[in-house]
Amino acid sequence: MSRKTTAALVAALGINFAIAGGALLLANLNKPVEYNADESLANSYSDIKQVAGRSVDAGAGDLAVALKAAQQGGNTRVTFTCGKDMGPAGREEHEGTWDQIAGAVLYRPEGQTLVALEAVFDTRSLRTDAPGLTNTVTAKEKWFDIDNHPTATFTSDTIKPADAATPSHTHDLVGKFTLNGITKPLTIPAKLSFSGQSLTLDASFTILRSDYKVEKRESSVAGSLGSVVSKVDDEVKLTVRVNASPDPLAVLSELAQVVEAQQERLRIADVERKRLEGMVRRIELLEEATDRLANSGAVNKSVQVDEDAFPKKFTDAVPIIGGEAPFEMVLVPGDSNAGVGPFYMSQNEVRWKMLRNWMEGYGLSAEESSQLINDGFHPSVVFGEPSMIIQVSEAENPAMAMSLRTAQAYCKWVSEKTGRRYRLPTIQEWQHALKLGGGVPADIDEYAWHAGNSPKRENDDLQITSRAGSRKPNAIGLHDMLGGVAEWVTNTGEQRIVVGGSIFTPREELTADWRKIEDVEVWSASYPQFPKSRYWYSDFYVTGIRLVCEPASVVANPPKDDK
């Protein structure tokens, strides 16, 4: 199909959609008002017999207009904003809405009077700006008692001019709000504007979650290590926009603005998608180039190669705010008898300085960050108060508490930023590097931070890490191969393991064979949020990264300062 044909088809579909949408709105909104024998409203279009559960003073010329969510092509948009305090990690803000709204508004255009209003929200249609959060509050933790109370309702009792009218507040809508089966009186300050037969209502107000028991109900996790890690605001701000009119074109105008904004969001999302696709393709091309060089014999793990052709070490760097964070890579000679080819290994474990800005998504919008998280290119932000334990603020200390998913995502990101292929070491490569470096030294205190010599916090004697590279290097120039943080390796079958021991490992247990198999439930037993992160551990938090770089990618894209 040609581009012209595609464009014509899209245009035709758009015209048909507009005609169908206009007909639908005309059918729904331009209905005559009908009354019961007691003069109460009979047809509010949400199948209620009265507005606000009472007879209303409706007369000739009054208009009744159905309420319908803007997301469904209607005239009403209700959004909410709430946040939570994440302790040292700062605040986290979220927005949400309801995609299904019913009810009716009765007003008198001639007298510019709002007579009555009833709005019904389908709580099952609640949606937030984060799919995981939506699932958490509606299904996982059931903040809303949807099974027993599937709707929430606001009904007006009286509508009166505001005592002190302002440009943003002309009337008070006094009524009742029912949520989770709990009914409370509620006064909504609103701005009413009339134009011909149309009414526009704007309101912004606050409710308290605690008033309606909007809270965690199941599977809640208490704060890590007995402390409160995050605190959700009790206050929730709601914003309401109603554009009621018997003329569908007036509503279509409002809808057109919503569609235009959505199209802009889609355009931005498409740009981000293309950027991500380009990032993935660059990494794929890098891997293909590495494989071609390896298969051509330039780097072959099964035969002896001329390692003199490779620089003995080089400095690479990753971008951070205000500059770069350099790191040293050391050539580890191969062993043809063991089937291990040469590779580059980072002199030190990855430091927080190298990882923190990437982790926190500096320079990215919330949408970009969410997309990168979903695509496996960077993790969620580390959990709250335990970050003091894992020492995020200590820039030169080894980064830790990360899952294998985080470690591999970081390698992808470093590859994309440097143009060289970075990955985690295999178990064979890690053991080979340890052996070449002299194995386990007799005077291990000089080479490793372990349970017997690592520093402790003053208040509770909990062991903490030290600056990466502060112990002696081994014979090939690698620091902290043992102790410090346990390092992720690959090529271990179905098991996921870390090796090398940590600051919690007793000195006598630091051996070439030390390893620990991942146990997600135990390692995240006290994780402070639900669902628990796939990227961070709260309990066995001494897990880190040592980078490996493929020599073929160094040949294909030589660093500037190779030595």
mmCIF file of N, CA and C in Angstrom, residues 73 115 198 246 440 550:
data_model
loop_
_atom_site.group_PDB
_atom_site.id
_atom_site.type_symbol
_atom_site.label_atom_id
_atom_site.label_comp_id
_atom_site.label_asym_id
_atom_site.label_seq_id
_atom_site.Cartn_x
_atom_site.Cartn_y
_atom_site.Cartn_z
ATOM 1 N N GLY A 73 -15.538 9.959 24.741
ATOM 2 C CA GLY A 73 -16.165 10.878 23.807
ATOM 3 C C GLY A 73 -17.218 11.753 24.447
ATOM 4 N N VAL A 115 -29.231 23.783 38.599
ATOM 5 C CA VAL A 115 -30.309 23.326 39.464
ATOM 6 C C VAL A 115 -29.884 22.128 40.302
ATOM 7 N N SER A 198 -25.072 26.451 26.699
ATOM 8 C CA SER A 198 -24.003 25.600 27.248
ATOM 9 C C SER A 198 -23.607 26.022 28.655
ATOM 10 N N PRO A 246 -26.725 21.005 24.946
ATOM 11 C CA PRO A 246 -27.580 20.201 24.070
ATOM 12 C C PRO A 246 -27.049 20.210 22.642
ATOM 13 N N VAL A 440 43.405 -16.750 46.049
ATOM 14 C CA VAL A 440 43.111 -16.203 47.373
ATOM 15 C C VAL A 440 44.421 -15.904 48.070
ATOM 16 N N GLU A 550 34.134 -6.938 25.512
ATOM 17 C CA GLU A 550 34.608 -7.842 24.467
ATOM 18 C C GLU A 550 35.778 -7.214 23.714
#
